[in-house]
Amino acid sequence: MVSKLPEILEVVSQEISVAEHMLWLYCNKHSTFEIHKNSKYALDYFNYLQENFLYSIYCENCLNMNISDLKNCYYYELNVENAPNHRHELFGEYIYNEINVYFEVLNNLKNAVD
């Protein structure tokens, strides 16, 4: 377990970074960010955001999404200003739950190495 800790922390760090950008989107209804291609699971995030996560909470008419496949990174521009309030509240609940899961994972890792 201890030998895998750096790899696990790298993934958790990336997950928290994406959640942070999603929280920014929730607060401002507009967000731009990059995920570097050398990051573990970068392509998975690309597909997850584009095809599953945001479209399952916001409908296609409520989500203005531009994802560019650049040389070294994926560049995301997201806008949910047209979304009805109940969709936005659902998104907020999801982000809150996701962040709590990451803190729980970090706490479990901390307890495992203590």
CSV table of N, CA and C in Angstrom, one decimal:
chain,number,residue,atom,x,y,z
A,1,MET,N,0.8,-1.2,0.0
A,1,MET,CA,0.0,0.0,0.0
A,1,MET,C,0.9,1.3,0.0
A,2,VAL,N,1.9,1.3,0.8
A,2,VAL,CA,2.7,2.5,0.9
A,2,VAL,C,3.5,2.7,-0.4
A,3,SER,N,3.9,1.7,-1.1
A,3,SER,CA,4.6,1.9,-2.3
A,3,SER,C,3.7,2.5,-3.4
A,4,LYS,N,2.4,2.2,-3.3
A,4,LYS,CA,1.4,2.8,-4.3
A,4,LYS,C,1.0,4.2,-3.9
A,5,LEU,N,1.4,4.7,-2.7
A,5,LEU,CA,0.9,6.0,-2.2
A,5,LEU,C,1.1,7.1,-3.2
A,6,PRO,N,2.3,7.3,-3.8
A,6,PRO,CA,2.5,8.4,-4.7
A,6,PRO,C,1.6,8.4,-5.9
A,7,GLU,N,1.3,7.2,-6.4
A,7,GLU,CA,0.4,7.1,-7.6
A,7,GLU,C,-1.0,7.4,-7.2
A,8,ILE,N,-1.4,6.9,-6.0
A,8,ILE,CA,-2.8,7.2,-5.5
A,8,ILE,C,-2.9,8.7,-5.3
A,9,LEU,N,-2.0,9.3,-4.6
A,9,LEU,CA,-2.1,10.7,-4.4
A,9,LEU,C,-2.1,11.6,-5.6
A,10,GLU,N,-1.4,11.1,-6.7
A,10,GLU,CA,-1.4,11.8,-8.0
A,10,GLU,C,-2.8,11.8,-8.5
A,11,VAL,N,-3.5,10.7,-8.5
A,11,VAL,CA,-4.8,10.6,-9.0
A,11,VAL,C,-5.8,11.4,-8.2
A,12,VAL,N,-5.7,11.3,-6.9
A,12,VAL,CA,-6.6,12.1,-6.0
A,12,VAL,C,-6.4,13.5,-6.2
A,13,SER,N,-5.1,14.0,-6.4
A,13,SER,CA,-4.8,15.4,-6.6
A,13,SER,C,-5.5,15.9,-7.9
A,14,GLN,N,-5.4,15.1,-9.0
A,14,GLN,CA,-6.1,15.4,-10.2
A,14,GLN,C,-7.6,15.5,-10.1
A,15,GLU,N,-8.1,14.5,-9.3
A,15,GLU,CA,-9.6,14.5,-9.1
A,15,GLU,C,-10.0,15.8,-8.4
A,16,ILE,N,-9.3,16.1,-7.3
A,16,ILE,CA,-9.6,17.3,-6.6
A,16,ILE,C,-9.5,18.6,-7.4
A,17,SER,N,-8.5,18.6,-8.3
A,17,SER,CA,-8.3,19.7,-9.2
A,17,SER,C,-9.5,19.9,-10.1
A,18,VAL,N,-10.0,18.8,-10.7
A,18,VAL,CA,-11.2,18.8,-11.5
A,18,VAL,C,-12.4,19.3,-10.7
A,19,ALA,N,-12.5,18.7,-9.5
A,19,ALA,CA,-13.7,19.1,-8.7
A,19,ALA,C,-13.6,20.6,-8.3
A,20,GLU,N,-12.4,21.1,-8.1
A,20,GLU,CA,-12.2,22.6,-7.9
A,20,GLU,C,-12.7,23.4,-9.1
A,21,HIS,N,-12.4,23.0,-10.3
A,21,HIS,CA,-12.9,23.7,-11.5
A,21,HIS,C,-14.4,23.6,-11.6
A,22,MET,N,-14.9,22.4,-11.2
A,22,MET,CA,-16.4,22.2,-11.3
A,22,MET,C,-17.1,23.1,-10.2
A,23,LEU,N,-16.4,23.3,-9.1
A,23,LEU,CA,-17.0,24.2,-8.1
A,23,LEU,C,-16.9,25.6,-8.6
A,24,TRP,N,-15.9,26.0,-9.3
A,24,TRP,CA,-15.8,27.3,-9.9
A,24,TRP,C,-17.0,27.5,-10.9
A,25,LEU,N,-17.2,26.5,-11.7
A,25,LEU,CA,-18.3,26.5,-12.6
A,25,LEU,C,-19.6,26.7,-11.9
A,26,TYR,N,-19.8,26.0,-10.8
A,26,TYR,CA,-21.1,26.1,-10.0
A,26,TYR,C,-21.2,27.5,-9.5
A,27,CYS,N,-20.1,28.1,-9.0
A,27,CYS,CA,-20.2,29.4,-8.3
A,27,CYS,C,-20.4,30.5,-9.4
A,28,ASN,N,-19.8,30.4,-10.5
A,28,ASN,CA,-19.8,31.5,-11.5
A,28,ASN,C,-20.5,31.2,-12.8
A,29,LYS,N,-21.0,30.0,-13.0
A,29,LYS,CA,-21.7,29.5,-14.1
A,29,LYS,C,-20.9,29.6,-15.4
A,30,HIS,N,-19.6,29.8,-15.3
A,30,HIS,CA,-18.7,29.8,-16.4
A,30,HIS,C,-17.3,29.4,-15.9
A,31,SER,N,-16.6,28.6,-16.6
A,31,SER,CA,-15.3,28.1,-16.2
A,31,SER,C,-14.4,27.7,-17.4
A,32,THR,N,-13.1,28.0,-17.3
A,32,THR,CA,-12.2,27.5,-18.3
A,32,THR,C,-11.0,26.9,-17.5
A,33,PHE,N,-10.5,25.8,-18.0
A,33,PHE,CA,-9.3,25.2,-17.4
A,33,PHE,C,-8.7,24.2,-18.4
A,34,GLU,N,-7.5,23.8,-18.0
A,34,GLU,CA,-6.7,22.8,-18.8
A,34,GLU,C,-6.5,21.6,-18.0
A,35,ILE,N,-6.4,20.4,-18.7
A,35,ILE,CA,-5.9,19.2,-18.1
A,35,ILE,C,-4.7,18.7,-19.0
A,36,HIS,N,-3.5,18.7,-18.5
A,36,HIS,CA,-2.4,18.3,-19.3
A,36,HIS,C,-2.5,16.9,-19.7
A,37,LYS,N,-2.1,16.6,-20.9
A,37,LYS,CA,-2.2,15.3,-21.5
A,37,LYS,C,-1.3,14.3,-20.8
A,38,ASN,N,-0.2,14.7,-20.2
A,38,ASN,CA,0.7,13.8,-19.4
A,38,ASN,C,0.1,13.4,-18.1
A,39,SER,N,-1.0,14.0,-17.7
A,39,SER,CA,-1.6,13.7,-16.4
A,39,SER,C,-2.3,12.3,-16.6
A,40,LYS,N,-2.2,11.5,-15.5
A,40,LYS,CA,-2.8,10.2,-15.6
A,40,LYS,C,-4.3,10.4,-15.7
A,41,TYR,N,-4.9,9.6,-16.6
A,41,TYR,CA,-6.4,9.6,-16.9
A,41,TYR,C,-6.8,10.9,-17.6
A,42,ALA,N,-6.0,11.7,-18.2
A,42,ALA,CA,-6.4,13.0,-18.8
A,42,ALA,C,-7.4,12.7,-19.9
A,43,LEU,N,-7.3,11.7,-20.7
A,43,LEU,CA,-8.2,11.4,-21.8
A,43,LEU,C,-9.5,10.9,-21.1
A,44,ASP,N,-9.5,10.2,-20.1
A,44,ASP,CA,-10.7,9.7,-19.4
A,44,ASP,C,-11.5,10.9,-18.9
A,45,TYR,N,-10.8,11.9,-18.3
A,45,TYR,CA,-11.5,13.1,-17.9
A,45,TYR,C,-12.2,13.8,-19.1
A,46,PHE,N,-11.5,13.9,-20.2
A,46,PHE,CA,-12.0,14.5,-21.4
A,46,PHE,C,-13.3,13.8,-21.8
A,47,ASN,N,-13.3,12.5,-21.8
A,47,ASN,CA,-14.5,11.8,-22.2
A,47,ASN,C,-15.6,11.9,-21.1
A,48,TYR,N,-15.2,11.8,-19.9
A,48,TYR,CA,-16.2,11.8,-18.8
A,48,TYR,C,-16.9,13.1,-18.7
A,49,LEU,N,-16.2,14.2,-18.8
A,49,LEU,CA,-16.9,15.5,-18.8
A,49,LEU,C,-17.8,15.7,-20.0
A,50,GLN,N,-17.2,15.4,-21.2
A,50,GLN,CA,-18.0,15.6,-22.4
A,50,GLN,C,-19.2,14.7,-22.6
A,51,GLU,N,-19.0,13.5,-22.3
A,51,GLU,CA,-20.1,12.5,-22.7
A,51,GLU,C,-21.0,12.1,-21.6
A,52,ASN,N,-20.6,12.2,-20.3
A,52,ASN,CA,-21.4,11.6,-19.3
A,52,ASN,C,-21.8,12.6,-18.2
A,53,PHE,N,-20.8,13.1,-17.5
A,53,PHE,CA,-21.1,13.9,-16.3
A,53,PHE,C,-21.9,15.1,-16.5
A,54,LEU,N,-21.4,16.1,-17.2
A,54,LEU,CA,-22.2,17.3,-17.3
A,54,LEU,C,-23.5,17.2,-18.1
A,55,TYR,N,-23.5,16.3,-19.2
A,55,TYR,CA,-24.7,16.1,-19.9
A,55,TYR,C,-25.8,15.4,-19.1
A,56,SER,N,-25.4,14.6,-18.1
A,56,SER,CA,-26.4,13.9,-17.3
A,56,SER,C,-27.0,14.9,-16.3
A,57,ILE,N,-26.3,15.9,-15.9
A,57,ILE,CA,-26.9,16.9,-15.0
A,57,ILE,C,-27.6,18.0,-15.7
A,58,TYR,N,-26.9,18.6,-16.7
A,58,TYR,CA,-27.4,19.7,-17.5
A,58,TYR,C,-27.9,19.1,-18.9
A,59,CYS,N,-28.9,19.6,-19.4
A,59,CYS,CA,-29.4,19.1,-20.7
A,59,CYS,C,-28.5,19.8,-21.8
A,60,GLU,N,-28.5,19.3,-23.0
A,60,GLU,CA,-27.6,19.8,-24.0
A,60,GLU,C,-27.9,21.3,-24.3
A,61,ASN,N,-29.2,21.7,-24.2
A,61,ASN,CA,-29.6,23.1,-24.4
A,61,ASN,C,-29.1,24.0,-23.3
A,62,CYS,N,-28.8,23.5,-22.1
A,62,CYS,CA,-28.3,24.3,-21.0
A,62,CYS,C,-26.8,24.4,-20.8
A,63,LEU,N,-26.1,23.6,-21.6
A,63,LEU,CA,-24.7,23.5,-21.4
A,63,LEU,C,-24.0,23.9,-22.7
A,64,ASN,N,-23.2,25.0,-22.6
A,64,ASN,CA,-22.4,25.4,-23.7
A,64,ASN,C,-20.9,24.9,-23.4
A,65,MET,N,-20.5,24.0,-24.1
A,65,MET,CA,-19.2,23.3,-23.8
A,65,MET,C,-18.3,23.4,-25.0
A,66,ASN,N,-17.1,23.8,-24.8
A,66,ASN,CA,-16.1,23.8,-25.9
A,66,ASN,C,-14.8,23.1,-25.3
A,67,ILE,N,-14.5,22.0,-25.9
A,67,ILE,CA,-13.3,21.2,-25.4
A,67,ILE,C,-12.4,21.1,-26.6
A,68,SER,N,-11.2,21.7,-26.4
A,68,SER,CA,-10.2,21.7,-27.5
A,68,SER,C,-9.1,20.7,-27.2
A,69,ASP,N,-8.7,20.0,-28.2
A,69,ASP,CA,-7.6,19.0,-28.0
A,69,ASP,C,-6.3,19.7,-28.5
A,70,LEU,N,-5.6,20.3,-27.6
A,70,LEU,CA,-4.4,21.1,-28.0
A,70,LEU,C,-3.2,20.1,-27.9
A,71,LYS,N,-2.0,20.7,-28.3
A,71,LYS,CA,-0.8,19.8,-28.4
A,71,LYS,C,-0.5,19.1,-27.0
A,72,ASN,N,-0.5,19.9,-25.9
A,72,ASN,CA,0.0,19.4,-24.7
A,72,ASN,C,-1.1,19.2,-23.6
A,73,CYS,N,-2.3,19.6,-24.0
A,73,CYS,CA,-3.4,19.6,-23.0
A,73,CYS,C,-4.8,19.6,-23.6
A,74,TYR,N,-5.8,19.3,-22.8
A,74,TYR,CA,-7.2,19.5,-23.2
A,74,TYR,C,-7.6,20.8,-22.6
A,75,TYR,N,-8.2,21.7,-23.4
A,75,TYR,CA,-8.7,23.0,-22.8
A,75,TYR,C,-10.2,23.0,-22.8
A,76,TYR,N,-10.7,23.3,-21.7
A,76,TYR,CA,-12.2,23.2,-21.4
A,76,TYR,C,-12.7,24.6,-21.2
A,77,GLU,N,-13.8,24.9,-21.9
A,77,GLU,CA,-14.6,26.1,-21.6
A,77,GLU,C,-16.0,25.7,-21.4
A,78,LEU,N,-16.6,26.0,-20.3
A,78,LEU,CA,-17.9,25.5,-19.9
A,78,LEU,C,-18.7,26.7,-19.5
A,79,ASN,N,-20.0,26.7,-19.9
A,79,ASN,CA,-20.9,27.8,-19.5
A,79,ASN,C,-22.3,27.2,-19.3
A,80,VAL,N,-22.8,27.4,-18.1
A,80,VAL,CA,-24.2,26.9,-17.8
A,80,VAL,C,-25.1,28.0,-17.4
A,81,GLU,N,-24.9,29.2,-17.9
A,81,GLU,CA,-25.8,30.3,-17.6
A,81,GLU,C,-27.2,30.1,-18.0
A,82,ASN,N,-27.5,29.3,-19.0
A,82,ASN,CA,-28.9,29.0,-19.4
A,82,ASN,C,-29.6,27.9,-18.7
A,83,ALA,N,-28.9,27.3,-17.7
A,83,ALA,CA,-29.5,26.2,-17.0
A,83,ALA,C,-30.5,26.7,-16.0
A,84,PRO,N,-31.6,25.9,-15.9
A,84,PRO,CA,-32.6,26.2,-14.8
A,84,PRO,C,-32.0,26.0,-13.4
A,85,ASN,N,-32.5,26.7,-12.5
A,85,ASN,CA,-32.0,26.6,-11.1
A,85,ASN,C,-31.9,25.2,-10.5
A,86,HIS,N,-33.0,24.4,-10.8
A,86,HIS,CA,-33.0,23.1,-10.2
A,86,HIS,C,-31.8,22.2,-10.7
A,87,ARG,N,-31.4,22.4,-12.0
A,87,ARG,CA,-30.3,21.7,-12.5
A,87,ARG,C,-29.0,22.2,-11.9
A,88,HIS,N,-28.9,23.4,-11.7
A,88,HIS,CA,-27.7,24.0,-11.0
A,88,HIS,C,-27.6,23.5,-9.6
A,89,GLU,N,-28.7,23.4,-8.9
A,89,GLU,CA,-28.7,22.9,-7.5
A,89,GLU,C,-28.2,21.5,-7.5
A,90,LEU,N,-28.7,20.7,-8.4
A,90,LEU,CA,-28.3,19.3,-8.5
A,90,LEU,C,-26.8,19.2,-8.7
A,91,PHE,N,-26.3,20.0,-9.6
A,91,PHE,CA,-24.9,20.0,-9.8
A,91,PHE,C,-24.1,20.4,-8.6
A,92,GLY,N,-24.6,21.3,-7.8
A,92,GLY,CA,-23.9,21.7,-6.5
A,92,GLY,C,-23.9,20.6,-5.6
A,93,GLU,N,-25.0,19.8,-5.5
A,93,GLU,CA,-25.0,18.7,-4.6
A,93,GLU,C,-24.0,17.6,-5.0
A,94,TYR,N,-23.9,17.4,-6.3
A,94,TYR,CA,-22.9,16.4,-6.8
A,94,TYR,C,-21.5,16.8,-6.5
A,95,ILE,N,-21.2,18.1,-6.7
A,95,ILE,CA,-19.8,18.6,-6.4
A,95,ILE,C,-19.5,18.5,-4.9
A,96,TYR,N,-20.5,18.8,-4.1
A,96,TYR,CA,-20.3,18.7,-2.6
A,96,TYR,C,-20.0,17.2,-2.3
A,97,ASN,N,-20.7,16.3,-2.8
A,97,ASN,CA,-20.5,14.9,-2.5
A,97,ASN,C,-19.2,14.4,-3.0
A,98,GLU,N,-18.8,14.8,-4.2
A,98,GLU,CA,-17.5,14.4,-4.8
A,98,GLU,C,-16.3,14.9,-3.9
A,99,ILE,N,-16.4,16.1,-3.5
A,99,ILE,CA,-15.3,16.7,-2.7
A,99,ILE,C,-15.2,15.9,-1.3
A,100,ASN,N,-16.4,15.6,-0.8
A,100,ASN,CA,-16.4,14.8,0.5
A,100,ASN,C,-15.7,13.4,0.3
A,101,VAL,N,-16.0,12.8,-0.9
A,101,VAL,CA,-15.4,11.5,-1.2
A,101,VAL,C,-13.9,11.6,-1.2
A,102,TYR,N,-13.3,12.6,-1.8
A,102,TYR,CA,-11.9,12.8,-1.9
A,102,TYR,C,-11.3,13.0,-0.5
A,103,PHE,N,-12.0,13.8,0.3
A,103,PHE,CA,-11.4,14.0,1.7
A,103,PHE,C,-11.5,12.7,2.4
A,104,GLU,N,-12.5,11.9,2.2
A,104,GLU,CA,-12.6,10.6,2.9
A,104,GLU,C,-11.4,9.7,2.4
A,105,VAL,N,-11.1,9.7,1.1
A,105,VAL,CA,-10.0,8.9,0.6
A,105,VAL,C,-8.7,9.3,1.2
A,106,LEU,N,-8.5,10.6,1.3
A,106,LEU,CA,-7.3,11.1,1.9
A,106,LEU,C,-7.2,10.8,3.4
A,107,ASN,N,-8.3,10.8,4.1
A,107,ASN,CA,-8.3,10.5,5.5
A,107,ASN,C,-8.0,9.0,5.7
A,108,ASN,N,-8.5,8.1,4.8
A,108,ASN,CA,-8.3,6.7,4.8
A,108,ASN,C,-6.8,6.4,4.6
A,109,LEU,N,-6.2,7.1,3.6
A,109,LEU,CA,-4.8,7.0,3.3
A,109,LEU,C,-3.9,7.4,4.5
A,110,LYS,N,-4.3,8.5,5.1
A,110,LYS,CA,-3.6,9.0,6.3
A,110,LYS,C,-3.6,7.9,7.4
A,111,ASN,N,-4.8,7.4,7.6
A,111,ASN,CA,-4.9,6.4,8.7
A,111,ASN,C,-4.2,5.1,8.3
A,112,ALA,N,-4.1,4.8,7.1
A,112,ALA,CA,-3.4,3.5,6.7
A,112,ALA,C,-1.9,3.6,6.9
A,113,VAL,N,-1.3,4.8,6.8
A,113,VAL,CA,0.1,4.9,7.0
A,113,VAL,C,0.5,5.3,8.4
A,114,ASP,N,-0.5,5.7,9.2
A,114,ASP,CA,-0.1,6.1,10.6
A,114,ASP,C,0.2,4.8,11.4
